[in-house]
PDB file of C-alpha atoms in Angstrom:
ATOM      1  CA  MET O  35      94.584-157.334   8.180  1.00 68.00           C
ATOM      2  CA  PHE O  36      93.512-155.831   4.968  1.00 80.00           C
ATOM      3  CA  ALA O  37      94.221-157.593   1.768  1.00 84.00           C
ATOM      4  CA  ALA O  38      96.746-154.914   0.605  1.00 84.00           C
ATOM      5  CA  GLU O  39      98.747-155.141   3.926  1.00 85.00           C
ATOM      6  CA  ARG O  40      98.497-159.023   3.668  1.00 88.00           C
ATOM      7  CA  ARG O  41      99.875-159.197   0.104  1.00 87.00           C
ATOM      8  CA  GLN O  42     102.584-156.890   0.913  1.00 85.00           C
ATOM      9  CA  LEU O  43     103.837-158.871   3.808  1.00 86.00           C
ATOM     10  CA  ILE O  44     103.671-162.023   1.662  1.00 86.00           C
ATOM     11  CA  LEU O  45     105.587-160.314  -0.999  1.00 82.00           C
ATOM     12  CA  GLU O  46     108.344-159.189   1.554  1.00 79.00           C
ATOM     13  CA  MET O  47     108.472-162.816   2.895  1.00 79.00           C
ATOM     14  CA  VAL O  48     109.148-164.318  -0.509  1.00 77.00           C
ATOM     15  CA  ARG O  49     111.701-161.597  -1.405  1.00 71.00           C
ATOM     16  CA  ALA O  50     113.553-162.319   1.748  1.00 66.00           C
ATOM     17  CA  ASN O  51     113.496-165.979   1.606  1.00 67.00           C
ATOM     18  CA  GLY O  52     113.357-166.893  -2.097  1.00 65.00           C
ATOM     19  CA  ALA O  53     110.603-169.495  -1.591  1.00 71.00           C
ATOM     20  CA  VAL O  54     108.023-169.866   1.227  1.00 78.00           C
ATOM     21  CA  SER O  55     105.269-172.457   1.542  1.00 81.00           C
ATOM     22  CA  LEU O  56     101.609-171.466   1.761  1.00 84.00           C
ATOM     23  CA  ARG O  57     101.504-173.114   5.303  1.00 83.00           C
ATOM     24  CA  GLU O  58     104.120-170.720   6.536  1.00 82.00           C
ATOM     25  CA  LEU O  59     102.515-167.616   4.900  1.00 87.00           C
ATOM     26  CA  ALA O  60      99.293-168.377   6.304  1.00 86.00           C
ATOM     27  CA  ARG O  61     100.851-168.741   9.741  1.00 85.00           C
ATOM     28  CA  VAL O  62     102.794-165.411   9.584  1.00 85.00           C
ATOM     29  CA  VAL O  63      99.755-163.370   8.118  1.00 86.00           C
ATOM     30  CA  GLN O  64      97.453-165.237  10.504  1.00 87.00           C
ATOM     31  CA  THR O  65      94.829-166.251   7.932  1.00 88.00           C
ATOM     32  CA  SER O  66      93.812-169.404   6.128  1.00 90.00           C
ATOM     33  CA  GLU O  67      95.672-171.150   3.321  1.00 87.00           C
ATOM     34  CA  VAL O  68      92.651-170.523   1.043  1.00 89.00           C
ATOM     35  CA  THR O  69      93.085-166.747   1.578  1.00 91.00           C
ATOM     36  CA  VAL O  70      96.799-166.869   1.072  1.00 88.00           C
ATOM     37  CA  ARG O  71      96.383-168.848  -2.051  1.00 88.00           C
ATOM     38  CA  ARG O  72      94.032-166.147  -3.461  1.00 89.00           C
ATOM     39  CA  ASP O  73      96.541-163.517  -2.547  1.00 90.00           C
ATOM     40  CA  VAL O  74      99.484-165.317  -4.144  1.00 88.00           C
ATOM     41  CA  ARG O  75      97.400-165.739  -7.359  1.00 87.00           C
ATOM     42  CA  ALA O  76      96.945-161.965  -7.341  1.00 88.00           C
ATOM     43  CA  LEU O  77     100.609-161.245  -6.830  1.00 87.00           C
ATOM     44  CA  GLU O  78     101.486-163.689  -9.538  1.00 83.00           C
ATOM     45  CA  ALA O  79      99.003-161.943 -11.900  1.00 80.00           C
ATOM     46  CA  GLU O  80     100.925-158.667 -11.352  1.00 79.00           C
ATOM     47  CA  GLY O  81     104.234-160.583 -12.002  1.00 76.00           C
ATOM     48  CA  LEU O  82     105.618-159.980  -8.570  1.00 79.00           C
ATOM     49  CA  LEU O  83     106.015-163.722  -7.756  1.00 80.00           C
ATOM     50  CA  ASP O  84     105.481-167.335  -8.898  1.00 79.00           C
ATOM     51  CA  ARG O  85     103.341-170.067  -7.588  1.00 78.00           C
ATOM     52  CA  ARG O  86     105.162-173.268  -7.122  1.00 69.00           C
ATOM     53  CA  HIS O  87     103.871-176.565  -5.466  1.00 62.00           C
ATOM     54  CA  GLY O  88     101.991-175.280  -2.377  1.00 70.00           C
ATOM     55  CA  GLY O  89     104.156-172.170  -2.047  1.00 79.00           C
ATOM     56  CA  ALA O  90     105.484-169.020  -3.641  1.00 80.00           C
ATOM     57  CA  VAL O  91     108.755-168.136  -5.182  1.00 76.00           C
ATOM     58  CA  LEU O  92     110.741-165.266  -6.589  1.00 71.00           C
ATOM     59  CA  PRO O  93     109.695-164.744 -10.361  1.00 67.00           C
ATOM     60  CA  GLY O  94     112.031-166.084 -13.069  1.00 57.00           C
ATOM     61  CA  GLY O  95     111.714-169.964 -12.768  1.00 50.00           C
ATOM     62  CA  PHE O  96     114.982-170.545 -10.895  1.00 49.00           C
ATOM     63  CA  THR O  97     114.825-169.747  -7.212  1.00 48.00           C
ATOM     64  CA  ARG O  98     117.740-168.011  -5.543  1.00 49.00           C
ATOM     65  CA  GLU O  99     119.250-169.676  -2.502  1.00 51.00           C
ATOM     66  CA  SER O 100     118.010-168.456   0.987  1.00 49.00           C
ATOM     67  CA  GLY O 101     120.594-168.036   3.906  1.00 49.00           C
ATOM     68  CA  PHE O 102     120.619-170.399   6.875  1.00 45.00           C
ATOM     69  CA  PRO O 103     118.508-168.018   9.011  1.00 45.00           C
ATOM     70  CA  GLN O 104     115.752-167.931   6.647  1.00 43.00           C
ATOM     71  CA  LYS O 105     115.878-171.700   5.764  1.00 46.00           C
ATOM     72  CA  SER O 106     116.044-172.675   9.470  1.00 43.00           C
ATOM     73  CA  HIS O 107     112.448-171.179  10.011  1.00 44.00           C
ATOM     74  CA  LEU O 108     110.816-172.779   6.922  1.00 53.00           C
ATOM     75  CA  ALA O 109     108.822-175.971   7.054  1.00 53.00           C
ATOM     76  CA  THR O 110     110.224-176.799  10.446  1.00 74.00           C
ATOM     77  CA  ALA O 111     107.510-179.368  11.288  1.00 81.00           C
ATOM     78  CA  GLU O 112     108.005-181.143   7.986  1.00 86.00           C
ATOM     79  CA  LYS O 113     111.759-181.247   8.343  1.00 88.00           C
ATOM     80  CA  THR O 114     111.391-182.864  11.872  1.00 91.00           C
ATOM     81  CA  ALA O 115     109.038-185.483  10.556  1.00 93.00           C
ATOM     82  CA  ILE O 116     111.442-186.318   7.560  1.00 95.00           C
ATOM     83  CA  ALA O 117     114.382-186.497   9.966  1.00 95.00           C
ATOM     84  CA  ASP O 118     112.530-188.914  12.303  1.00 95.00           C
ATOM     85  CA  LEU O 119     111.754-191.199   9.336  1.00 96.00           C
ATOM     86  CA  ALA O 120     115.054-190.912   7.661  1.00 96.00           C
ATOM     87  CA  ALA O 121     116.948-191.999  10.862  1.00 96.00           C
ATOM     88  CA  ASN O 122     115.338-195.351  10.615  1.00 95.00           C
ATOM     89  CA  PHE O 123     117.441-196.073   7.486  1.00 96.00           C
ATOM     90  CA  VAL O 124     120.750-195.788   9.296  1.00 96.00           C
ATOM     91  CA  GLU O 125     122.094-199.124  10.866  1.00 93.00           C
ATOM     92  CA  GLU O 126     124.320-199.527  13.945  1.00 94.00           C
ATOM     93  CA  GLY O 127     128.050-199.567  12.986  1.00 95.00           C
ATOM     94  CA  GLU O 128     127.480-198.009   9.545  1.00 96.00           C
ATOM     95  CA  ALA O 129     129.766-195.380   7.724  1.00 97.00           C
ATOM     96  CA  ILE O 130     127.591-192.773   6.058  1.00 97.00           C
ATOM     97  CA  VAL O 131     128.061-189.156   4.554  1.00 97.00           C
ATOM     98  CA  VAL O 132     125.722-186.399   5.370  1.00 97.00           C
ATOM     99  CA  GLY O 133     125.517-183.205   3.212  1.00 96.00           C
ATOM    100  CA  ALA O 134     124.831-179.581   4.418  1.00 94.00           C
ATOM    101  CA  GLY O 135     121.369-178.324   4.945  1.00 91.00           C
ATOM    102  CA  THR O 136     118.759-177.615   7.639  1.00 90.00           C
ATOM    103  CA  THR O 137     116.980-180.982   6.994  1.00 93.00           C
ATOM    104  CA  THR O 138     120.316-182.872   7.345  1.00 95.00           C
ATOM    105  CA  GLN O 139     121.043-180.998  10.556  1.00 94.00           C
ATOM    106  CA  GLU O 140     117.778-182.445  12.093  1.00 94.00           C
ATOM    107  CA  LEU O 141     118.784-185.779  10.860  1.00 96.00           C
ATOM    108  CA  ALA O 142     122.149-185.446  12.563  1.00 96.00           C
ATOM    109  CA  ARG O 143     120.617-184.670  15.973  1.00 95.00           C
ATOM    110  CA  ARG O 144     118.786-188.116  15.786  1.00 95.00           C
ATOM    111  CA  LEU O 145     121.928-189.939  14.727  1.00 96.00           C
ATOM    112  CA  ALA O 146     123.638-189.114  17.902  1.00 93.00           C
ATOM    113  CA  ARG O 147     121.905-192.188  19.293  1.00 90.00           C
ATOM    114  CA  VAL O 148     123.198-194.674  16.930  1.00 94.00           C
ATOM    115  CA  PRO O 149     126.125-196.626  18.382  1.00 93.00           C
ATOM    116  CA  GLY O 150     129.296-197.318  16.403  1.00 95.00           C
ATOM    117  CA  LEU O 151     128.259-194.777  13.513  1.00 96.00           C
ATOM    118  CA  THR O 152     130.901-192.907  11.490  1.00 97.00           C
ATOM    119  CA  VAL O 153     129.638-189.760   9.835  1.00 97.00           C
ATOM    120  CA  VAL O 154     131.582-188.032   7.141  1.00 97.00           C
ATOM    121  CA  THR O 155     130.263-184.464   6.532  1.00 97.00           C
ATOM    122  CA  ASN O 156     131.277-181.021   4.970  1.00 96.00           C
ATOM    123  CA  SER O 157     128.643-179.345   7.386  1.00 96.00           C
ATOM    124  CA  LEU O 158     129.673-177.618  10.492  1.00 96.00           C
ATOM    125  CA  LEU O 159     126.082-177.749  11.578  1.00 95.00           C
ATOM    126  CA  VAL O 160     125.934-181.461  11.221  1.00 96.00           C
ATOM    127  CA  ALA O 161     129.311-181.862  13.072  1.00 96.00           C
ATOM    128  CA  GLN O 162     128.149-179.689  15.804  1.00 95.00           C
ATOM    129  CA  ALA O 163     124.895-181.628  16.265  1.00 95.00           C
ATOM    130  CA  LEU O 164     127.079-184.865  16.709  1.00 96.00           C
ATOM    131  CA  ALA O 165     129.851-183.279  18.696  1.00 93.00           C
ATOM    132  CA  HIS O 166     128.854-184.671  21.975  1.00 92.00           C
ATOM    133  CA  ALA O 167     127.692-187.998  20.828  1.00 91.00           C
ATOM    134  CA  ASN O 168     130.352-190.413  22.423  1.00 87.00           C
ATOM    135  CA  ARG O 169     129.333-193.370  20.327  1.00 90.00           C
ATOM    136  CA  VAL O 170     129.623-191.538  17.054  1.00 95.00           C
ATOM    137  CA  GLU O 171     132.747-190.747  15.143  1.00 96.00           C
ATOM    138  CA  VAL O 172     132.554-187.502  13.007  1.00 96.00           C
ATOM    139  CA  VAL O 173     135.017-186.959  10.043  1.00 96.00           C
ATOM    140  CA  MET O 174     135.054-183.591   8.547  1.00 96.00           C
ATOM    141  CA  THR O 175     136.249-182.788   5.055  1.00 96.00           C
ATOM    142  CA  GLY O 176     138.688-180.105   4.322  1.00 93.00           C
ATOM    143  CA  GLY O 177     137.803-177.137   2.193  1.00 93.00           C
ATOM    144  CA  THR O 178     136.771-173.417   2.352  1.00 92.00           C
ATOM    145  CA  LEU O 179     133.992-172.412   4.573  1.00 92.00           C
ATOM    146  CA  ARG O 180     130.744-170.910   2.850  1.00 88.00           C
ATOM    147  CA  GLY O 181     129.307-168.806   5.544  1.00 83.00           C
ATOM    148  CA  SER O 182     125.690-168.702   4.077  1.00 79.00           C
ATOM    149  CA  ASN O 183     125.074-172.457   4.956  1.00 85.00           C
ATOM    150  CA  TYR O 184     128.205-173.170   7.238  1.00 90.00           C
ATOM    151  CA  ALA O 185     129.514-175.767   4.802  1.00 93.00           C
ATOM    152  CA  LEU O 186     132.950-176.549   3.599  1.00 94.00           C
ATOM    153  CA  VAL O 187     133.228-176.333  -0.167  1.00 92.00           C
ATOM    154  CA  GLY O 188     135.929-176.124  -2.951  1.00 91.00           C
ATOM    155  CA  SER O 189     138.728-178.380  -4.083  1.00 91.00           C
ATOM    156  CA  GLY O 190     139.852-179.215  -0.592  1.00 92.00           C
ATOM    157  CA  ALA O 191     136.555-180.665   0.298  1.00 94.00           C
ATOM    158  CA  GLU O 192     136.321-182.609  -2.995  1.00 94.00           C
ATOM    159  CA  GLN O 193     139.840-183.932  -2.827  1.00 93.00           C
ATOM    160  CA  SER O 194     139.293-185.184   0.830  1.00 94.00           C
ATOM    161  CA  LEU O 195     136.513-187.264  -0.524  1.00 94.00           C
ATOM    162  CA  GLN O 196     138.525-189.155  -3.090  1.00 92.00           C
ATOM    163  CA  GLY O 197     138.888-192.826  -2.370  1.00 91.00           C
ATOM    164  CA  LEU O 198     136.167-192.757   0.343  1.00 94.00           C
ATOM    165  CA  ARG O 199     133.532-195.579   0.189  1.00 95.00           C
ATOM    166  CA  VAL O 200     130.555-195.623   2.491  1.00 96.00           C
ATOM    167  CA  SER O 201     127.125-197.172   2.543  1.00 96.00           C
ATOM    168  CA  ARG O 202     124.779-194.356   2.167  1.00 96.00           C
ATOM    169  CA  ALA O 203     124.742-190.589   1.462  1.00 97.00           C
ATOM    170  CA  PHE O 204     122.067-188.297   2.932  1.00 98.00           C
ATOM    171  CA  LEU O 205     121.626-185.134   0.890  1.00 97.00           C
ATOM    172  CA  SER O 206     119.285-182.250   0.855  1.00 93.00           C
ATOM    173  CA  GLY O 207     118.931-179.493  -1.802  1.00 91.00           C
ATOM    174  CA  SER O 208     117.070-176.549  -3.183  1.00 87.00           C
ATOM    175  CA  GLY O 209     114.744-178.288  -5.535  1.00 89.00           C
ATOM    176  CA  LEU O 210     113.896-181.857  -6.757  1.00 93.00           C
ATOM    177  CA  THR O 211     112.063-182.877  -9.999  1.00 92.00           C
ATOM    178  CA  ALA O 212     111.598-186.180 -11.767  1.00 94.00           C
ATOM    179  CA  GLU O 213     113.202-184.753 -14.813  1.00 93.00           C
ATOM    180  CA  ARG O 214     116.489-183.344 -13.484  1.00 92.00           C
ATOM    181  CA  GLY O 215     116.648-184.856 -10.032  1.00 95.00           C
ATOM    182  CA  LEU O 216     118.157-182.942  -6.965  1.00 95.00           C
ATOM    183  CA  SER O 217     119.553-179.501  -7.715  1.00 92.00           C
ATOM    184  CA  THR O 218     120.887-176.524  -5.857  1.00 88.00           C
ATOM    185  CA  SER O 219     121.441-172.831  -6.514  1.00 81.00           C
ATOM    186  CA  ASN O 220     125.176-172.722  -5.829  1.00 84.00           C
ATOM    187  CA  MET O 221     127.959-174.079  -8.036  1.00 86.00           C
ATOM    188  CA  LEU O 222     130.409-174.786  -5.228  1.00 89.00           C
ATOM    189  CA  SER O 223     127.791-176.597  -3.106  1.00 90.00           C
ATOM    190  CA  ALA O 224     126.734-178.747  -6.094  1.00 91.00           C
ATOM    191  CA  SER O 225     130.202-179.847  -6.871  1.00 92.00           C
ATOM    192  CA  VAL O 226     130.806-181.010  -3.274  1.00 95.00           C
ATOM    193  CA  ASP O 227     127.452-182.790  -3.281  1.00 95.00           C
ATOM    194  CA  ARG O 228     128.289-184.659  -6.466  1.00 95.00           C
ATOM    195  CA  ALA O 229     131.666-185.732  -4.683  1.00 95.00           C
ATOM    196  CA  LEU O 230     129.657-187.017  -1.799  1.00 96.00           C
ATOM    197  CA  VAL O 231     127.345-188.985  -4.049  1.00 96.00           C
ATOM    198  CA  GLN O 232     130.332-190.817  -5.616  1.00 95.00           C
ATOM    199  CA  ALA O 233     131.573-192.034  -2.153  1.00 95.00           C
ATOM    200  CA  ALA O 234     128.239-193.737  -1.530  1.00 96.00           C
ATOM    201  CA  ALA O 235     126.631-196.938  -2.604  1.00 96.00           C
ATOM    202  CA  GLU O 236     123.148-195.556  -2.040  1.00 97.00           C
ATOM    203  CA  VAL O 237     121.736-191.940  -2.233  1.00 97.00           C
ATOM    204  CA  VAL O 238     118.988-190.860   0.080  1.00 98.00           C
ATOM    205  CA  VAL O 239     117.488-187.395  -0.550  1.00 97.00           C
ATOM    206  CA  LEU O 240     115.731-185.585   2.116  1.00 97.00           C
ATOM    207  CA  ALA O 241     113.257-182.903   0.702  1.00 93.00           C
ATOM    208  CA  ASP O 242     110.002-181.549   2.077  1.00 89.00           C
ATOM    209  CA  HIS O 243     107.073-180.979  -0.290  1.00 87.00           C
ATOM    210  CA  THR O 244     107.800-177.440  -1.003  1.00 82.00           C
ATOM    211  CA  LYS O 245     110.937-178.479  -2.956  1.00 86.00           C
ATOM    212  CA  LEU O 246     109.072-180.917  -5.146  1.00 88.00           C
ATOM    213  CA  GLY O 247     108.843-179.542  -8.632  1.00 84.00           C
ATOM    214  CA  THR O 248     111.355-176.821  -7.998  1.00 83.00           C
ATOM    215  CA  ASP O 249     114.189-176.684 -10.362  1.00 82.00           C
ATOM    216  CA  THR O 250     117.344-174.745  -9.570  1.00 82.00           C
ATOM    217  CA  MET O 251     120.437-173.937 -11.541  1.00 82.00           C
ATOM    218  CA  PHE O 252     122.959-176.800 -10.714  1.00 88.00           C
ATOM    219  CA  GLN O 253     122.151-180.565 -10.835  1.00 91.00           C
ATOM    220  CA  THR O 254     123.626-182.543  -7.892  1.00 93.00           C
ATOM    221  CA  VAL O 255     121.952-185.984  -8.111  1.00 94.00           C
ATOM    222  CA  PRO O 256     120.387-187.199 -11.301  1.00 95.00           C
ATOM    223  CA  THR O 257     116.978-189.046 -10.769  1.00 96.00           C
ATOM    224  CA  ASP O 258     118.411-192.350 -11.808  1.00 95.00           C
ATOM    225  CA  VAL O 259     121.096-192.197  -9.115  1.00 96.00           C
ATOM    226  CA  ILE O 260     118.655-191.477  -6.322  1.00 97.00           C
ATOM    227  CA  THR O 261     117.836-194.625  -4.298  1.00 97.00           C
ATOM    228  CA  ARG O 262     115.138-193.151  -2.041  1.00 97.00           C
ATOM    229  CA  LEU O 263     113.390-189.938  -1.317  1.00 97.00           C
ATOM    230  CA  VAL O 264     112.247-189.096   2.217  1.00 97.00           C
ATOM    231  CA  THR O 265     109.591-186.397   2.282  1.00 95.00           C
ATOM    232  CA  ASP O 266     106.556-185.219   4.077  1.00 91.00           C
ATOM    233  CA  GLU O 267     102.936-185.670   2.922  1.00 88.00           C
ATOM    234  CA  PRO O 268     101.870-182.763   0.661  1.00 82.00           C
ATOM    235  CA  PRO O 269      98.673-180.995   1.455  1.00 76.00           C
ATOM    236  CA  GLY O 270      95.557-182.561  -0.192  1.00 73.00           C
ATOM    237  CA  HIS O 271      95.176-179.617  -2.606  1.00 71.00           C
ATOM    238  CA  ASP O 272      98.774-179.934  -3.858  1.00 69.00           C
ATOM    239  CA  ASP O 273      98.151-182.044  -6.997  1.00 76.00           C
ATOM    240  CA  ARG O 274     101.235-181.086  -8.604  1.00 76.00           C
ATOM    241  CA  ALA O 275     103.336-182.302  -5.776  1.00 81.00           C
ATOM    242  CA  GLN O 276     101.552-185.567  -5.886  1.00 85.00           C
ATOM    243  CA  THR O 277     102.097-185.888  -9.442  1.00 88.00           C
ATOM    244  CA  GLU O 278     105.829-185.191  -9.032  1.00 90.00           C
ATOM    245  CA  LEU O 279     106.038-188.064  -6.357  1.00 92.00           C
ATOM    246  CA  GLN O 280     104.353-190.387  -8.737  1.00 92.00           C
ATOM    247  CA  ALA O 281     106.668-189.430 -11.492  1.00 95.00           C
ATOM    248  CA  LEU O 282     109.617-190.046  -9.239  1.00 96.00           C
ATOM    249  CA  ALA O 283     108.174-193.382  -8.155  1.00 95.00           C
ATOM    250  CA  ASP O 284     107.718-194.399 -11.851  1.00 95.00           C
ATOM    251  CA  GLN O 285     111.345-193.808 -12.457  1.00 94.00           C
ATOM    252  CA  GLY O 286     112.341-196.301  -9.633  1.00 95.00           C
ATOM    253  CA  VAL O 287     112.828-193.934  -6.808  1.00 96.00           C
ATOM    254  CA  GLN O 288     111.583-195.394  -3.370  1.00 96.00           C
ATOM    255  CA  ILE O 289     109.664-192.753  -1.689  1.00 95.00           C
ATOM    256  CA  ALA O 290     109.097-192.819   1.993  1.00 95.00           C
ATOM    257  CA  VAL O 291     106.481-190.289   3.272  1.00 93.00           C
ATOM    258  CA  ALA O 292     106.678-189.155   6.835  1.00 90.00           C
ATOM    259  CA  GLY O 293     103.310-189.309   8.685  1.00 73.00           C
ATOM    260  CA  ALA O 294     101.623-186.053   9.566  1.00 42.00           C
ATOM    261  CA  SER O 295     102.377-186.630  13.238  1.00 42.00           C
ATOM    262  CA  GLY O 296     106.082-186.872  12.706  1.00 40.00           C
ATOM    263  CA  ASN O 297     106.200-190.533  13.960  1.00 42.00           C
ATOM    264  CA  PRO O 298     109.092-192.668  12.838  1.00 43.00           C
ATOM    265  CA  GLY O 299     106.871-194.787  10.531  1.00 49.00           C
ATOM    266  CA  GLY O 300     105.965-193.789   7.127  1.00 53.00           C
ATOM    267  CA  ASP O 301     104.195-194.623   3.857  1.00 54.00           C
ATOM    268  CA  GLU O 302     105.688-195.628   0.546  1.00 56.00           C
ATOM    269  CA  VAL O 303     104.388-194.496  -2.827  1.00 51.00           C
ATOM    270  CA  PRO O 304     103.834-197.310  -5.184  1.00 47.00           C
ATOM    271  CA  ALA O 305     104.695-197.112  -8.991  1.00 39.00           C
ATOM    272  CA  ARG O 306     101.965-196.975 -11.491  1.00 35.00           C
ATOM    273  CA  ARG O 307     100.458-199.996 -12.989  1.00 29.00           C
ATOM    274  CA  ALA O 308     100.412-201.842  -9.606  1.00 25.00           C
ATOM    275  CA  ARG O 309     104.169-202.688  -9.979  1.00 28.00           C
ATOM    276  CA  SER O 310     106.108-202.731  -6.635  1.00 29.00           C
ATOM    277  CA  VAL O 311     108.463-200.066  -5.673  1.00 36.00           C
ATOM    278  CA  PRO O 312     111.866-201.502  -6.888  1.00 38.00           C
ATOM    279  CA  GLY O 313     114.738-201.982  -4.619  1.00 39.00           C
ATOM    280  CA  PRO O 314     117.784-199.776  -4.395  1.00 40.00           C
ATOM    281  CA  ARG O 315     119.698-199.708  -7.681  1.00 42.00           C
ATOM    282  CA  ARG O 316     122.937-198.731  -6.049  1.00 42.00           C
ATOM    283  CA  ALA O 317     122.847-201.524  -3.451  1.00 43.00           C
ATOM    284  CA  ALA O 318     126.236-202.326  -1.872  1.00 38.00           C
ATOM    285  CA  PRO O 319     127.595-205.696  -3.113  1.00 33.00           C
ATOM    286  CA  ALA O 320     127.907-208.474  -0.791  1.00 33.00           C
ATOM    287  CA  GLY O 321     131.093-207.997   1.491  1.00 31.00           C
ATOM    288  CA  LEU O 322     131.491-204.317   0.665  1.00 28.00           C
ATOM    289  CA  ARG O 323     133.717-202.808   3.289  1.00 28.00           C
ATOM    290  CA  SER O 324     133.780-199.278   4.335  1.00 29.00           C
ATOM    291  CA  THR O 325     137.211-197.594   3.970  1.00 29.00           C
ATOM    292  CA  VAL O 326     136.200-195.667   7.144  1.00 32.00           C
ATOM    293  CA  LEU O 327     135.070-198.336   9.449  1.00 29.00           C
ATOM    294  CA  GLY O 328     136.423-201.447   7.841  1.00 31.00           C
ATOM    295  CA  GLU O 329     133.054-203.278   8.691  1.00 34.00           C
ATOM    296  CA  PRO O 330     130.756-204.966   6.300  1.00 36.00           C
ATOM    297  CA  VAL O 331     127.901-202.599   5.149  1.00 34.00           C
ATOM    298  CA  PRO O 332     124.634-203.975   6.579  1.00 39.00           C
ATOM    299  CA  GLY O 333     122.137-204.974   3.995  1.00 39.00           C
ATOM    300  CA  ALA O 334     118.909-204.672   5.824  1.00 37.00           C
ATOM    301  CA  GLU O 335     117.150-201.452   6.746  1.00 39.00           C
ATOM    302  CA  ARG O 336     114.733-200.492   9.460  1.00 37.00           C
ATOM    303  CA  GLY O 337     111.678-198.451   9.135  1.00 35.00           C
ATOM    304  CA  ARG O 338     108.153-199.244   8.672  1.00 32.00           C
ATOM    305  CA  VAL O 339     106.631-198.643   5.260  1.00 31.00           C
ATOM    306  CA  ALA O 340     103.192-199.238   3.925  1.00 30.00           C
ATOM    307  CA  ASP O 341     101.253-198.632   0.668  1.00 32.00           C
ATOM    308  CA  LEU O 342     100.132-194.993   0.377  1.00 30.00           C
ATOM    309  CA  ARG O 343      96.570-194.913  -0.975  1.00 30.00           C
ATOM    310  CA  ARG O 344      96.553-192.870  -4.126  1.00 34.00           C
ATOM    311  CA  ARG O 345      94.080-189.755  -3.780  1.00 36.00           C
TER     312      ARG O 345
END
């Protein structure tokens, strides 16, 4: 494939999806990431797209939201690895909330095996993934269906969450920065995500490396409210993503990095100056009881974590 044809295909993919990783672009155009990176630089020089943390986005700084069909084919291996690791932070008998998104949908598929679990969600995809799990209770919010991501939004969804108290919220989004935290491109989705956060004692963000450093219009979770980030390991050349991870760790966010093989273990990014990664700042007080289950929220978390050597 000639360079002109390659670059046209890259441009069409970015226009269709809003944001695409270099890894995915290389796979589609059947060339190396080095070549794709060179093509992206050329297109950026023409003002046709912007480079962003191991990928390319539409020009203008704030990416638009992609629809579900496009999102479901982006960073699929990374989302699988993240979901495998995140599932280790869910205890038997817990009550949790799970927001909308393709990564949280992957998580839900793994939660079907956790006995005694109650999942509150505004996502039809999450509910569908758990529909046949006979040991998991699914509680749907009210609201208006937003077809682009199969989520319930609006005042009905927010009101149904009032008075709810659960141990953890698992959320995804369109972008994550140390400066603003988690953000999304849609105002209605952002409002419901904020209501989900208010219901939880801890907040766990699921975001693959292509979202690191991406800032979108509506903030959903400020950095100081995020307890843990579960992500995948950025490519070795992606220095900006590594810098963003370190900045998040320096602000007290616990960062669990899924192994490249997608195994349930992971690495944890240490904060600078050799201080240990702090514990959850929104930890549930002793004896906290979920209004959904009426059972004490467990304090221990599973999952293997180890120090990640800084590059």
